Coordinates of C-alpha atoms in Angstrom, one line a residue:
M239 CA -17.9 -8.5 1.7
S240 CA -18.3 -5.9 4.3
D241 CA -17.5 -6.7 8.0
D242 CA -21.2 -6.4 8.9
G243 CA -22.3 -8.6 6.1
R244 CA -24.7 -5.9 4.7
N245 CA -22.7 -5.0 1.6
A246 CA -20.6 -6.7 -1.1
L247 CA -19.0 -6.1 -4.4
T248 CA -17.3 -8.0 -7.2
L249 CA -15.0 -6.3 -9.6
I250 CA -13.3 -7.9 -12.7
A251 CA -11.0 -6.0 -15.2
F252 CA -11.1 -7.8 -18.5
I253 CA -8.4 -7.6 -21.3
G254 CA -10.4 -9.7 -23.8
S255 CA -14.0 -9.8 -22.2
V256 CA -14.5 -13.7 -22.3
F257 CA -18.3 -13.4 -22.4
S258 CA -18.5 -10.6 -24.9
P259 CA -20.7 -11.3 -27.9
Y260 CA -18.7 -8.8 -29.9
Y261 CA -15.5 -10.6 -29.2
A262 CA -17.1 -13.9 -30.0
F263 CA -18.4 -12.5 -33.4
N264 CA -14.9 -11.2 -34.3
R265 CA -13.3 -14.4 -33.4
R266 CA -15.5 -16.2 -35.7
F267 CA -14.3 -14.0 -38.6
G268 CA -10.7 -14.2 -37.6
S269 CA -10.2 -10.8 -36.1
G270 CA -10.3 -11.6 -32.3
D271 CA -7.9 -9.0 -30.7
P272 CA -8.5 -9.2 -27.0
A273 CA -7.3 -5.5 -26.6
Q274 CA -10.2 -4.4 -28.7
H275 CA -12.6 -6.0 -26.1
C276 CA -11.9 -4.6 -22.7
A277 CA -14.1 -3.9 -19.7
V278 CA -14.5 -3.1 -16.1
N279 CA -17.2 -5.1 -14.5
L280 CA -18.6 -3.9 -11.2
A281 CA -21.4 -5.3 -9.1
L282 CA -22.6 -3.6 -6.0
Y283 CA -24.8 -5.2 -3.6
G284 CA -26.4 -3.8 -0.5
N285 CA -29.2 -1.7 1.2
H286 CA -28.8 0.8 -1.6
G287 CA -30.0 -1.9 -4.2
K288 CA -27.9 -3.6 -6.9
R289 CA -25.8 -1.7 -9.3
W290 CA -24.4 -3.6 -12.5
C291 CA -21.9 -2.0 -14.8
M292 CA -20.0 -3.6 -17.7
T293 CA -19.3 -1.4 -20.7
E294 CA -16.9 -2.9 -23.2
R295 CA -14.3 -0.6 -24.6
P296 CA -11.9 -0.9 -27.6
R297 CA -7.9 -0.6 -27.7
A298 CA -8.1 3.1 -27.9
D299 CA -9.4 3.2 -24.3
L300 CA -6.9 0.7 -22.9
M301 CA -3.6 2.0 -21.1
R302 CA -1.4 -0.2 -19.1
S303 CA 2.0 -0.3 -17.4
P304 CA 3.6 -2.7 -15.0
A305 CA 1.9 -0.9 -12.1
S306 CA -1.3 0.4 -13.7
L307 CA -4.2 -0.5 -15.9
A308 CA -6.8 1.9 -17.3
I309 CA -9.9 0.9 -19.2
G310 CA -11.9 4.0 -20.3
P311 CA -12.6 6.4 -17.3
S312 CA -11.8 3.6 -14.7
G313 CA -8.4 2.4 -13.7
L314 CA -6.3 0.3 -11.2
Q315 CA -3.0 1.4 -9.6
W316 CA -0.5 -0.5 -7.6
E317 CA 1.4 1.8 -5.2
E318 CA 3.3 1.1 -2.0
G319 CA 1.8 -2.3 -1.3
R320 CA -1.9 -1.3 -2.1
L321 CA -4.2 -1.5 -5.1
T322 CA -6.4 1.5 -5.7
I323 CA -9.2 1.2 -8.1
S324 CA -10.9 4.3 -9.4
I325 CA -14.4 3.7 -10.7
D326 CA -16.4 5.9 -13.1
E327 CA -18.9 3.8 -14.9
R328 CA -22.6 3.7 -15.8
T329 CA -25.1 1.0 -15.0
V330 CA -27.2 -1.0 -17.5
P331 CA -29.8 -1.4 -18.7
L332 CA -31.0 1.7 -16.6
P333 CA -28.2 4.3 -16.9
R334 CA -27.1 5.5 -13.5
I335 CA -23.7 6.9 -12.5
V336 CA -21.3 4.7 -10.3
K337 CA -18.5 6.6 -9.1
G338 CA -16.0 5.9 -6.3
T339 CA -12.7 4.4 -5.1
V340 CA -11.9 0.8 -3.9
T341 CA -8.6 0.3 -2.0
V342 CA -7.3 -3.2 -1.4
T343 CA -4.5 -3.6 1.4
D344 CA -3.0 -6.2 3.7
F345 CA -2.5 -8.9 1.1
T346 CA -1.7 -12.3 2.2
P347 CA 0.6 -14.1 -0.5
G348 CA -1.0 -16.5 -2.9
C349 CA 0.4 -19.5 -4.7
A350 CA 1.7 -20.5 -8.2
S351 CA -0.5 -20.6 -11.2
V352 CA -2.7 -23.7 -11.6
A353 CA -3.6 -25.1 -15.0
L354 CA -7.5 -25.6 -15.2
D355 CA -7.4 -27.7 -18.4
G356 CA -5.0 -30.7 -19.5
R357 CA -3.1 -28.4 -21.9
G358 CA -2.2 -25.3 -20.0
A359 CA -4.4 -23.0 -22.2
H360 CA -6.3 -21.9 -19.1
L361 CA -4.7 -20.8 -15.9
W362 CA -5.7 -19.5 -12.4
R363 CA -3.7 -17.9 -9.8
P364 CA -4.9 -16.7 -6.4
V365 CA -2.9 -13.5 -6.2
A366 CA -4.1 -12.6 -2.6
P367 CA -6.4 -15.2 -1.1
H368 CA -7.1 -12.8 1.8
A369 CA -7.0 -8.9 1.9
R370 CA -8.7 -5.9 3.4
I371 CA -10.9 -3.6 1.2
H372 CA -12.0 -0.1 1.9
V373 CA -14.9 1.2 -0.2
A374 CA -15.8 4.8 -0.7
F375 CA -18.3 5.8 -3.3
E376 CA -20.0 9.2 -4.2
Q377 CA -22.7 7.6 -6.3
P378 CA -24.3 5.6 -4.8
L379 CA -23.2 7.2 -1.5
L380 CA -21.8 4.3 0.6
S381 CA -18.7 3.5 2.5
W382 CA -17.6 0.3 4.2
T383 CA -14.7 -1.9 5.0
G384 CA -14.4 -5.8 4.9
N385 CA -12.5 -8.8 3.7
A386 CA -11.5 -9.3 0.1
Y387 CA -10.2 -12.0 -2.3
F388 CA -8.1 -11.2 -5.4
D389 CA -7.2 -13.7 -8.2
R390 CA -6.5 -13.8 -11.9
N391 CA -7.6 -16.1 -14.8
W392 CA -6.1 -16.0 -18.2
G393 CA -5.8 -18.2 -21.2
S394 CA -5.1 -18.6 -25.0
E395 CA -8.4 -19.7 -26.3
P396 CA -12.2 -19.2 -25.5
L397 CA -13.4 -20.8 -22.3
E398 CA -16.1 -22.6 -24.1
R399 CA -13.7 -24.5 -26.1
A400 CA -12.2 -26.3 -23.0
F401 CA -15.1 -26.5 -20.6
R402 CA -18.7 -27.4 -20.4
R403 CA -19.3 -25.9 -17.1
W404 CA -17.7 -25.0 -13.8
T405 CA -18.3 -24.3 -10.2
W406 CA -16.1 -22.0 -8.1
A407 CA -16.5 -21.0 -4.4
R408 CA -14.4 -19.5 -1.8
A409 CA -14.8 -18.8 1.9
H410 CA -12.7 -17.1 4.6
A411 CA -12.1 -18.8 7.9
G412 CA -10.2 -16.3 10.1
R413 CA -7.0 -15.6 8.2
R414 CA -7.3 -18.8 6.2
T415 CA -9.2 -19.0 2.7
H416 CA -10.8 -22.1 1.2
V417 CA -11.2 -22.3 -2.5
I418 CA -13.2 -25.0 -4.4
Y419 CA -12.9 -25.4 -8.1
D420 CA -15.1 -28.1 -9.9
A421 CA -15.1 -28.2 -13.7
E422 CA -16.3 -30.6 -16.6
R423 CA -13.9 -30.4 -19.5
R424 CA -14.9 -30.8 -23.1
D425 CA -12.8 -33.9 -23.3
G426 CA -14.9 -35.5 -20.5
A427 CA -12.3 -35.2 -17.7
R428 CA -13.1 -33.7 -14.5
L429 CA -11.2 -31.0 -12.6
S430 CA -11.5 -30.8 -8.8
I431 CA -9.4 -28.4 -6.7
A432 CA -9.8 -28.1 -3.1
R433 CA -7.2 -25.8 -1.5
Q434 CA -6.7 -24.0 1.8
L435 CA -4.4 -21.0 1.8
S436 CA -3.0 -19.4 4.9
E437 CA -2.0 -15.9 5.7
T438 CA 1.6 -16.9 5.5
G439 CA 1.5 -18.0 1.9
E440 CA 1.3 -21.7 2.7
H441 CA -1.2 -23.8 1.0
K442 CA -2.5 -27.4 1.3
D443 CA -4.9 -29.4 -0.9
F444 CA -7.7 -31.3 1.0
E445 CA -10.1 -34.0 0.0
P446 CA -13.5 -32.3 -0.3
P447 CA -16.7 -33.9 0.7
S448 CA -19.1 -34.9 -2.0
E449 CA -21.1 -32.6 -4.2
A450 CA -24.7 -31.9 -3.3
E451 CA -27.2 -30.6 -5.8
L452 CA -28.8 -27.1 -4.8
P453 CA -32.0 -25.7 -6.2
P454 CA -31.5 -24.0 -9.6
S455 CA -31.7 -20.2 -9.9
I456 CA -35.3 -19.0 -9.9
V457 CA -35.4 -17.0 -13.2
W458 CA -33.0 -18.7 -15.5
R459 CA -32.9 -22.2 -13.8
M460 CA -29.0 -22.2 -13.7
P461 CA -27.9 -25.6 -12.1
R462 CA -26.1 -25.3 -8.8
A463 CA -24.1 -27.6 -6.7
M464 CA -21.9 -27.3 -3.7
R465 CA -19.6 -29.6 -1.7
S466 CA -20.6 -30.2 1.9
C467 CA -20.3 -32.7 4.6
R468 CA -23.2 -35.4 4.2
D469 CA -24.7 -34.6 7.7
A470 CA -24.6 -30.9 7.1
P471 CA -26.1 -30.1 3.6
P472 CA -25.4 -26.8 1.9
R473 CA -27.8 -24.0 2.0
I474 CA -28.4 -21.0 -0.3
V475 CA -28.6 -17.8 1.7
K476 CA -29.0 -15.5 -1.2
T477 CA -29.0 -15.3 -5.0
L478 CA -26.9 -12.3 -6.1
E479 CA -26.9 -12.7 -9.9
D480 CA -29.3 -14.9 -11.9
T481 CA -28.5 -14.8 -15.6
P482 CA -28.9 -17.1 -18.6
F483 CA -25.5 -18.7 -18.2
Y484 CA -24.2 -17.6 -14.8
A485 CA -25.4 -17.5 -11.1
R486 CA -23.6 -15.9 -8.2
S487 CA -24.8 -16.9 -4.7
L488 CA -24.1 -16.7 -1.1
I489 CA -24.1 -20.2 0.3
Q490 CA -23.4 -22.0 3.6
S491 CA -21.8 -25.4 3.6
T492 CA -19.6 -27.4 6.1
M493 CA -16.0 -28.2 5.1
E494 CA -13.5 -30.1 7.4
G495 CA -16.1 -29.8 10.3
E496 CA -16.5 -26.1 9.9
R497 CA -19.7 -24.3 8.8
L498 CA -18.6 -21.5 6.4
S499 CA -20.1 -18.8 4.2
W500 CA -19.1 -18.9 0.6
I501 CA -19.2 -16.7 -2.5
H502 CA -20.3 -19.3 -5.1
E503 CA -20.3 -19.2 -9.0
S504 CA -22.0 -21.6 -11.4
L505 CA -21.1 -21.0 -15.1
S506 CA -22.5 -22.9 -18.1
L507 CA -20.2 -22.4 -21.1
D508 CA -22.8 -24.4 -23.3
R509 CA -25.2 -21.7 -22.5
V510 CA -22.6 -18.9 -23.2
S511 CA -22.1 -20.3 -26.7
N512 CA -25.8 -20.4 -27.5
P513 CA -26.6 -17.9 -30.3
V514 CA -29.9 -16.9 -28.4
V515 CA -28.0 -16.1 -25.3
R516 CA -25.4 -14.1 -27.2
L517 CA -28.2 -11.9 -28.8
M518 CA -29.3 -11.1 -25.3
L519 CA -25.9 -10.2 -23.8
P520 CA -25.6 -6.6 -25.3
F521 CA -28.3 -5.4 -23.0
R522 CA -26.1 -6.2 -20.1
M523 CA -22.8 -5.5 -21.9
P524 CA -22.9 -2.5 -24.1
R525 CA -20.1 -1.6 -26.3
F526 CA -18.7 2.0 -26.1
K527 CA -16.9 3.3 -29.5
S528 CA -14.4 5.9 -28.5
R529 CA -14.0 9.0 -30.3
P530 CA -11.0 9.4 -32.7
R531 CA -8.1 11.0 -31.2

């Protein structure tokens, strides 16, 4: 999020695109190689309008080393304590060029990996709960700086096999970062993580307030909920993404007596696995077939 609050982005590099209909089809017939389903997902928000990119690419377009990851024409590079991300993508469904550089610096240390299920098949690690981000794009023309959050998720099976739904949210409060994870597992158990991470790498779990229902998303009626103190209910500031199985929102809620602005995600894995939804996804997640080398 930019310092002035007018611009934002999310960027995800996938090896094994977890929502890919192509990956799901291949898994069904026993050929689910994650390296054949890679993508860089970029969403830009701001006065320039919204830009969404997520082109899936095969193994031939994947290159990686301990310090770098390239997926097609876009890539991530660790060097001298900074992460530089070069973006060269096309938007969907209307094709527009998105080209520029994102540089992430001033990382605060995260904490160890956390198992999200009961078997250790799905893990989450906040690599850098707080960092600085520097954005410079040629297309669209924009430049800004702000605060960032960087984490990893990985696992050994499809998400929908372990979870029915989950809600995730994070907020910065000075040099502290709050993260909330609520999930309903397939076995009926509930996951609830409420963690505060400091700039020194220390972290503590806290008892979150009760969950309050929020209005569903307007178009696809995605259910949303957020924890907040009883006398200060949560409020949706803006809906950034409204899709058949996922909603991303800006939300205000009160945690430990402090009113915070949150990036909030609601995900329905039941909807992800719906055949009708999977037939719709190629319009937002096209697949690129690389030319033989």
